[in-house]
Tab-separated table of C-alpha atoms in Angstrom:
chain	number	residue	atom	x	y	z
F	8	MET	CA	94.305	-24.928	162.737
F	9	ASN	CA	95.738	-24.775	166.384
F	10	THR	CA	92.981	-23.406	168.749
F	11	THR	CA	95.681	-23.933	171.841
F	12	ALA	CA	99.541	-23.201	170.495
F	13	PRO	CA	101.985	-25.186	173.199
F	14	THR	CA	103.933	-23.026	175.390
F	15	LEU	CA	108.045	-23.527	175.700
F	16	ILE	CA	108.499	-23.946	179.298
F	17	ARG	CA	104.650	-25.938	180.874
F	18	PRO	CA	104.208	-24.706	183.654
F	19	GLY	CA	104.438	-27.495	186.493
F	20	LEU	CA	108.135	-27.932	185.018
F	21	MET	CA	109.008	-23.630	186.023
F	22	TRP	CA	107.778	-25.243	189.052
F	23	ARG	CA	110.185	-27.098	189.657
F	24	LEU	CA	113.129	-25.371	189.160
F	25	TYR	CA	112.183	-22.977	190.033
F	26	ILE	CA	111.645	-24.525	193.641
F	27	ALA	CA	115.203	-26.163	192.806
F	28	ALA	CA	116.842	-22.930	192.204
F	29	TRP	CA	115.628	-21.802	194.755
F	30	THR	CA	117.069	-24.903	197.888
F	31	THR	CA	120.605	-24.915	195.863
F	32	TYR	CA	120.036	-20.934	197.097
F	33	GLY	CA	118.871	-21.603	200.969
F	34	VAL	CA	121.680	-24.787	201.103
F	35	PHE	CA	124.312	-22.343	199.845
F	36	ILE	CA	123.523	-18.967	201.744
F	37	SER	CA	122.750	-21.413	205.587
F	38	PHE	CA	126.584	-22.470	205.016
F	39	ALA	CA	128.575	-19.283	204.000
F	40	ASP	CA	126.032	-17.574	206.740
F	41	GLN	CA	128.032	-19.759	209.561
F	42	LEU	CA	130.792	-20.036	207.270
F	43	ASP	CA	133.808	-19.045	209.494
F	44	TRP	CA	132.986	-21.335	211.412
F	45	VAL	CA	133.242	-24.949	209.767
F	46	VAL	CA	136.799	-23.421	208.356
F	47	GLU	CA	137.301	-23.564	212.063
F	48	GLY	CA	135.405	-27.424	212.527
F	49	ARG	CA	132.626	-25.729	213.831
F	50	PHE	CA	129.264	-26.733	212.719
F	51	ASP	CA	125.665	-24.869	214.357
F	52	ALA	CA	122.681	-27.202	212.191
F	53	GLY	CA	120.284	-25.351	214.777
F	54	ARG	CA	121.510	-22.270	212.378
F	55	TRP	CA	121.253	-23.552	209.573
F	56	LEU	CA	118.518	-25.264	209.720
F	57	LEU	CA	116.870	-21.584	210.866
F	58	THR	CA	119.008	-20.755	208.034
F	59	PHE	CA	117.726	-22.370	205.329
F	60	VAL	CA	114.012	-21.530	206.950
F	61	SER	CA	113.887	-17.770	206.785
F	62	LEU	CA	114.742	-17.854	203.161
F	63	LEU	CA	111.419	-19.835	202.649
F	64	PRO	CA	109.240	-16.335	202.984
F	65	SER	CA	110.712	-14.824	200.265
F	66	ALA	CA	110.987	-18.306	198.122
F	67	LEU	CA	106.863	-17.654	198.679
F	68	LEU	CA	106.325	-13.961	198.572
F	69	LEU	CA	108.598	-13.564	194.784
F	70	ALA	CA	105.771	-16.270	193.709
F	71	LEU	CA	104.000	-13.818	193.035
F	72	ALA	CA	105.570	-11.480	190.881
F	73	TRP	CA	104.194	-14.669	188.482
F	74	PRO	CA	100.403	-14.292	188.270
F	75	LEU	CA	101.564	-10.389	189.061
F	76	THR	CA	103.073	-10.255	185.144
F	77	GLY	CA	100.659	-12.009	183.960
F	78	PHE	CA	97.933	-9.695	185.297
F	79	PHE	CA	100.499	-6.976	183.617
F	80	GLU	CA	100.794	-9.155	180.172
F	81	ARG	CA	96.814	-9.716	179.929
F	82	ARG	CA	96.438	-5.478	181.002
F	83	ALA	CA	99.052	-4.517	178.200
F	84	TYR	CA	100.648	-2.282	180.242
F	85	ARG	CA	103.356	-0.056	179.140
F	86	LEU	CA	107.177	-0.707	180.220
F	87	GLY	CA	107.500	2.389	181.728
F	88	SER	CA	103.754	1.385	183.907
F	89	ILE	CA	105.305	-1.908	184.809
F	90	ILE	CA	108.608	0.075	186.469
F	91	ALA	CA	106.919	2.837	188.284
F	92	ILE	CA	104.747	-0.443	189.953
F	93	HIS	CA	107.768	-3.472	190.481
F	94	ILE	CA	109.711	-0.917	192.397
F	95	PRO	CA	108.326	0.660	195.241
F	96	THR	CA	106.619	-3.761	195.452
F	97	ALA	CA	110.817	-4.749	195.342
F	98	PHE	CA	111.188	-2.736	198.643
F	99	VAL	CA	107.442	-3.528	199.625
F	100	PHE	CA	109.126	-7.439	199.239
F	101	SER	CA	112.283	-6.505	200.755
F	102	VAL	CA	110.702	-5.446	204.436
F	103	VAL	CA	108.374	-8.270	204.202
F	104	SER	CA	110.771	-10.669	203.521
F	105	GLN	CA	114.020	-9.986	205.636
F	106	THR	CA	111.764	-9.375	208.880
F	107	PRO	CA	111.498	-13.663	209.926
F	108	PHE	CA	115.252	-12.674	209.403
F	109	TRP	CA	116.191	-10.255	211.391
F	110	LEU	CA	113.287	-11.638	214.000
F	111	SER	CA	115.678	-14.677	213.912
F	112	PHE	CA	119.085	-13.171	214.681
F	113	HIS	CA	117.389	-9.830	216.491
F	114	THR	CA	121.536	-8.985	217.489
F	115	ALA	CA	122.750	-4.917	218.454
F	116	LYS	CA	123.748	-4.066	214.181
F	117	PRO	CA	125.730	-1.263	212.762
F	118	ILE	CA	122.838	0.526	209.955
F	119	SER	CA	124.158	-1.653	207.191
F	120	TRP	CA	123.531	-4.335	208.570
F	121	TYR	CA	119.759	-3.532	207.954
F	122	VAL	CA	120.381	-2.034	204.449
F	123	TRP	CA	122.551	-4.109	202.690
F	124	PRO	CA	120.042	-7.779	202.893
F	125	LEU	CA	117.562	-4.738	202.079
F	126	LEU	CA	118.430	-3.725	199.190
F	127	TYR	CA	119.582	-7.024	197.730
F	128	HIS	CA	116.644	-8.425	198.109
F	129	VAL	CA	114.625	-5.774	195.481
F	130	MET	CA	118.010	-6.928	193.420
F	131	THR	CA	116.001	-10.512	193.351
F	132	TYR	CA	112.986	-8.998	193.547
F	133	LEU	CA	113.349	-7.085	190.358
F	134	LEU	CA	115.629	-10.528	189.392
F	135	GLY	CA	112.957	-12.904	189.137
F	136	ALA	CA	110.613	-10.545	187.616
F	137	GLY	CA	111.534	-9.419	184.894
F	138	VAL	CA	113.382	-13.638	184.655
F	139	PHE	CA	109.360	-14.232	184.290
F	140	HIS	CA	108.352	-10.941	181.915
F	141	LEU	CA	110.988	-13.106	180.187
F	142	ILE	CA	109.644	-16.375	180.218
F	143	ARG	CA	106.015	-15.047	178.620
F	144	ALA	CA	107.914	-12.727	176.605
F	145	SER	CA	109.082	-15.773	175.142
F	146	GLU	CA	105.457	-17.884	175.768
F	147	ALA	CA	103.585	-14.398	173.753
F	148	ALA	CA	106.871	-14.459	170.796
F	149	HIS	CA	106.448	-18.214	170.589
F	150	ARG	CA	102.216	-17.995	170.251
F	151	GLN	CA	102.595	-15.791	167.875
F	152	ALA	CA	105.030	-18.058	165.469
F	153	LEU	CA	102.619	-20.718	165.471
F	154	VAL	CA	100.212	-17.690	165.015
F	155	VAL	CA	101.785	-16.944	161.822
F	156	LYS	CA	103.046	-20.300	160.551
F	157	ASP	CA	99.103	-20.902	160.783
F	158	ALA	CA	98.452	-18.814	158.667
F	159	GLN	CA	101.080	-19.411	156.231
F	160	ASN	CA	100.131	-22.378	155.614
F	161	LEU	CA	96.621	-21.737	155.548
F	162	VAL	CA	97.809	-19.017	153.012
F	163	ILE	CA	99.919	-22.151	151.057
F	164	ALA	CA	96.992	-24.306	151.135
F	165	SER	CA	94.133	-21.870	149.190
F	166	GLU	CA	97.147	-20.923	146.541
F	167	LEU	CA	97.085	-24.952	145.638
F	168	SER	CA	93.530	-25.839	146.656
F	169	ALA	CA	93.389	-22.143	143.843
F	170	LEU	CA	96.652	-23.751	141.502
F	171	ARG	CA	94.140	-27.335	141.393
F	172	ASN	CA	90.953	-26.130	140.614
F	173	LYS	CA	92.924	-24.381	137.858
F	174	LEU	CA	94.983	-26.578	136.679
F	175	ASN	CA	92.393	-30.026	136.332
F	176	PRO	CA	89.692	-27.525	134.415
F	177	HIS	CA	92.550	-27.687	132.624
F	178	PHE	CA	92.817	-31.316	132.283
F	179	LEU	CA	89.837	-31.859	131.389
F	180	PHE	CA	88.468	-28.994	128.879
F	181	ASN	CA	91.623	-30.436	126.466
F	182	THR	CA	90.142	-34.036	126.828
F	183	LEU	CA	86.341	-33.491	126.576
F	184	HIS	CA	87.675	-31.896	122.887
F	185	SER	CA	89.582	-34.343	122.388
F	186	ILE	CA	86.545	-36.621	121.763
F	187	ILE	CA	84.259	-34.375	120.237
F	188	ALA	CA	86.584	-34.223	118.085
F	189	LEU	CA	87.432	-37.900	117.785
F	190	THR	CA	82.752	-38.625	117.143
F	191	GLN	CA	82.992	-37.143	114.436
F	192	ARG	CA	85.250	-39.397	112.759
F	193	ASN	CA	85.110	-42.547	114.656
F	194	PRO	CA	82.199	-43.135	117.042
F	195	ALA	CA	83.029	-46.376	118.431
F	196	ALA	CA	86.166	-45.244	119.273
F	197	ALA	CA	84.844	-41.610	120.588
F	198	GLU	CA	82.829	-44.509	122.072
F	199	THR	CA	85.798	-46.325	124.142
F	200	ALA	CA	87.271	-43.081	125.039
F	201	LEU	CA	84.619	-42.104	126.430
F	202	PHE	CA	84.788	-45.224	129.112
F	203	GLN	CA	88.604	-44.257	129.550
F	204	PHE	CA	87.451	-41.251	130.100
F	205	SER	CA	85.328	-41.874	132.800
F	206	ASP	CA	87.883	-44.088	134.889
F	207	MET	CA	90.650	-40.639	133.649
F	208	LEU	CA	87.816	-38.506	135.958
F	209	ARG	CA	87.410	-40.895	138.063
F	210	TYR	CA	91.321	-40.410	139.405
F	211	VAL	CA	90.758	-36.809	139.485
F	212	LEU	CA	87.223	-36.849	142.103
F	213	ASP	CA	89.169	-39.343	144.122
F	214	THR	CA	91.699	-37.278	144.897
F	215	GLU	CA	89.292	-34.636	145.632
F	216	ARG	CA	87.235	-36.739	147.759
F	217	SER	CA	90.250	-37.705	150.237
F	218	GLY	CA	91.739	-34.187	151.161
F	219	SER	CA	94.702	-35.095	149.206
F	220	ASP	CA	95.711	-35.006	146.358
F	221	ARG	CA	98.335	-37.617	147.306
F	222	VAL	CA	99.007	-40.726	144.740
F	223	THR	CA	102.108	-42.757	144.050
F	224	LEU	CA	103.306	-43.271	141.088
F	225	ASP	CA	102.076	-45.777	140.050
F	226	ALA	CA	99.279	-44.852	140.252
F	227	GLU	CA	99.623	-41.498	138.436
F	228	LEU	CA	101.632	-44.017	134.962
F	229	ASP	CA	98.384	-45.405	135.104
F	230	PHE	CA	96.535	-41.987	134.986
F	231	VAL	CA	99.278	-41.636	132.348
F	232	ARG	CA	98.224	-44.427	130.030
F	233	ASP	CA	95.051	-44.103	130.135
F	234	TYR	CA	95.472	-40.434	128.721
F	235	LEU	CA	97.822	-42.165	126.563
F	236	GLU	CA	95.651	-44.054	124.202
F	237	LEU	CA	93.228	-42.000	124.797
F	238	GLU	CA	95.499	-39.619	122.711
F	239	GLN	CA	97.129	-42.158	120.526
F	240	LEU	CA	92.908	-42.661	119.143
F	241	ARG	CA	92.636	-39.245	117.696
F	242	LEU	CA	97.001	-39.344	116.679
F	243	GLY	CA	96.479	-42.776	115.724
F	244	GLU	CA	100.277	-43.815	114.376
F	245	ARG	CA	101.625	-40.449	114.872
F	246	LEU	CA	102.172	-41.340	118.116
F	247	GLN	CA	105.111	-43.632	118.609
F	248	VAL	CA	105.597	-43.905	122.858
F	249	GLU	CA	108.353	-45.292	125.169
F	250	TRP	CA	108.488	-46.397	129.339
F	251	ASP	CA	112.033	-45.738	130.950
F	252	LEU	CA	110.271	-46.427	133.737
F	253	ASP	CA	112.473	-48.255	137.568
F	254	GLU	CA	110.398	-50.126	138.960
F	255	ASP	CA	111.454	-49.961	142.391
F	256	ALA	CA	109.730	-46.575	142.135
F	257	GLY	CA	106.591	-47.727	142.053
F	258	ASP	CA	105.208	-45.966	146.297
F	259	HIS	CA	107.408	-42.071	145.915
F	260	PRO	CA	104.054	-40.508	146.571
F	261	LEU	CA	103.328	-37.090	144.606
F	262	PRO	CA	101.096	-34.737	143.993
F	263	ALA	CA	98.529	-35.790	141.642
F	264	LEU	CA	98.856	-34.847	138.233
F	265	SER	CA	102.360	-34.278	138.281
F	266	LEU	CA	103.273	-36.020	135.435
F	267	GLN	CA	100.247	-35.597	133.489
F	268	PRO	CA	100.554	-32.059	132.474
F	269	LEU	CA	103.437	-32.752	131.911
F	270	VAL	CA	102.980	-35.281	128.951
F	271	GLU	CA	99.684	-33.472	127.755
F	272	ASN	CA	102.628	-30.154	127.375
F	273	SER	CA	103.989	-32.839	124.949
F	274	ILE	CA	101.175	-33.933	123.142
F	275	LYS	CA	100.009	-30.318	122.002
F	276	HIS	CA	103.268	-28.675	120.538
F	277	ALA	CA	104.852	-31.798	119.125
F	278	PHE	CA	102.116	-33.619	118.134
F	279	ASN	CA	98.711	-31.372	117.598
F	280	PRO	CA	100.761	-29.291	114.995
F	281	HIS	CA	101.561	-31.247	112.951
F	282	SER	CA	101.579	-34.659	110.724
F	283	ARG	CA	104.298	-36.289	111.207
F	284	PRO	CA	105.424	-39.054	113.484
F	285	GLY	CA	106.617	-38.779	116.152
F	286	ILE	CA	108.358	-40.848	120.072
F	287	LEU	CA	107.392	-39.540	123.186
F	288	GLN	CA	109.746	-40.657	126.488
F	289	ILE	CA	109.030	-40.705	129.044
F	290	ARG	CA	111.903	-41.654	132.354
F	291	THR	CA	111.257	-42.012	136.074
F	292	ARG	CA	114.827	-43.340	138.202
F	293	ARG	CA	114.740	-42.645	142.126
F	294	ASP	CA	118.267	-41.634	144.049
F	295	PRO	CA	119.191	-44.816	145.761
F	296	ALA	CA	120.550	-42.405	147.085
F	297	SER	CA	118.669	-39.430	148.648
F	298	GLY	CA	115.218	-41.447	147.542
F	299	ALA	CA	113.927	-38.162	145.469
F	300	LEU	CA	112.012	-39.031	142.058
F	301	THR	CA	112.663	-37.529	139.191
F	302	MET	CA	109.965	-38.239	136.192
F	303	THR	CA	111.301	-36.740	132.174
F	304	VAL	CA	108.827	-36.755	129.576
F	305	ARG	CA	110.939	-36.439	126.303
F	306	ASP	CA	109.690	-35.027	122.694
F	307	THR	CA	110.955	-35.460	119.199
F	308	GLY	CA	108.598	-32.517	117.981
F	309	PRO	CA	109.931	-28.697	116.794
F	310	GLY	CA	111.772	-28.355	120.189
F	311	ALA	CA	111.624	-24.001	120.989
F	312	ASP	CA	113.694	-21.344	121.647
F	313	PRO	CA	114.279	-21.216	125.772
F	314	ALA	CA	114.178	-17.475	125.546
F	315	ALA	CA	110.278	-18.029	124.267
F	316	ILE	CA	109.198	-20.380	126.861
F	317	ALA	CA	110.536	-18.328	129.787
F	318	THR	CA	108.207	-16.328	129.261
F	319	SER	CA	105.808	-18.374	127.858
F	320	SER	CA	102.337	-17.554	129.252
F	321	GLY	CA	101.230	-22.166	128.968
F	322	LEU	CA	99.390	-22.652	132.299
F	323	GLY	CA	100.384	-25.908	132.361
F	324	LEU	CA	104.144	-26.690	133.067
F	325	ARG	CA	103.723	-23.352	135.274
F	326	THR	CA	101.357	-24.592	137.759
F	327	ILE	CA	103.263	-27.464	138.679
F	328	GLU	CA	106.584	-25.625	138.662
F	329	ARG	CA	103.948	-23.649	141.739
F	330	ARG	CA	102.883	-26.551	143.319
F	331	LEU	CA	106.517	-27.964	143.724
F	332	GLN	CA	107.233	-24.784	145.246
F	333	LEU	CA	104.416	-25.049	147.366
F	334	ASP	CA	104.551	-28.249	148.232
F	335	TYR	CA	108.473	-28.870	149.185
F	336	GLY	CA	110.328	-25.909	148.363
F	337	SER	CA	113.807	-26.093	147.758
F	338	ARG	CA	114.097	-29.837	147.392
F	339	ALA	CA	112.124	-29.710	144.299
F	340	ALA	CA	112.390	-28.763	141.959
F	341	MET	CA	111.810	-28.048	136.761
F	342	ARG	CA	114.220	-28.604	134.863
F	343	VAL	CA	113.250	-27.860	130.896
F	344	LYS	CA	115.390	-27.994	127.873
F	345	SER	CA	114.701	-27.487	124.152
F	346	ALA	CA	115.762	-25.299	121.274
F	347	PRO	CA	114.624	-25.185	118.028
F	348	GLY	CA	114.616	-28.633	116.326
F	349	ALA	CA	115.962	-29.818	118.796
F	350	GLY	CA	112.414	-31.303	120.664
F	351	PHE	CA	111.678	-30.388	124.130
F	352	SER	CA	112.288	-32.426	127.675
F	353	VAL	CA	111.436	-31.204	130.894
F	354	SER	CA	112.250	-33.569	133.693
F	355	VAL	CA	109.926	-32.873	137.149
F	356	THR	CA	112.328	-33.963	140.567
F	357	ILE	CA	110.245	-35.062	143.652
F	358	PRO	CA	112.172	-35.418	147.337
F	359	ALA	CA	111.376	-38.504	149.358
F	360	VAL	CA	108.754	-37.862	151.638
F	361	ARG	CA	106.767	-40.939	153.818
F	362	GLU	CA	102.820	-40.910	153.148
F	363	GLU	CA	100.485	-42.822	155.366
F	364	SER	CA	98.567	-42.992	152.212
F	365	TYR	CA	97.984	-42.562	148.835
F	366	ALA	CA	94.973	-41.993	146.467
């Protein structure tokens, strides 16, 4: 979580813009003050410089409105109180700013010559203070947005962790149950299965220790091969596996245990309840245009009614779908195709994402 939020406008940049704006304004006013003379071909450089310098008090005094707006923000003043303070401050600013000009160009002038510049400076102050308030409001909104974003990221990370904690024990329980069942019929095969299971367990623990659950497709496929070899010790010739892999997609990053639960789901529903043999197909393809990876697991089992799939309380597929939503949003997808007697197929599409390292 960010401890300090970056600002929209850095203070140095803001003050450079402030100086540039006042300089441009001063140059313009200094020329406008003797515009009639310029039209006649005359130009008084001394008067021009004096007019320009007489604006410096206004620029310096208006800059003090910045810390004043910060004081209002820290004290959480209400709008009415802020206006009540700014209005008299604007008149004070106007008188103090205009006094050097009056002293520099003291001549007998009508009262309007004094009133209109005062009102003009009042509007200048209120405009400048308003801009300062808008900048601070934008910064506050920006900081709040970052806080909300950090909070959302923490929620997502917590939910992902909770989902993984649901998924891993689910997989571990099923695998251990298979090994226990195997020990009663074939102790030697059970010993081999235990060694394979230790390799699989190391894969799960390595992703936990790394702090990131990202792995490459090749690593996930090796894990699935170990899992299927273990299951074939139990199922024998009933389980026939067909691989159709995209060799160029092996480095694609994906969440650990994204493919294995799809395979486990087929084993559970297409092979465990039946004594007849079946075919399990595993296919991977990376789209050459978008770089997205699609993994498909298809079996020749009894299939299921789509309505029953939608209302199923099963954990594996729902957990995978939720993890994809949290990790990739709408860029990822999971599609299930099945019908009674027509087997079961599930495809997962994961967008192209650059990763620095994988488990």
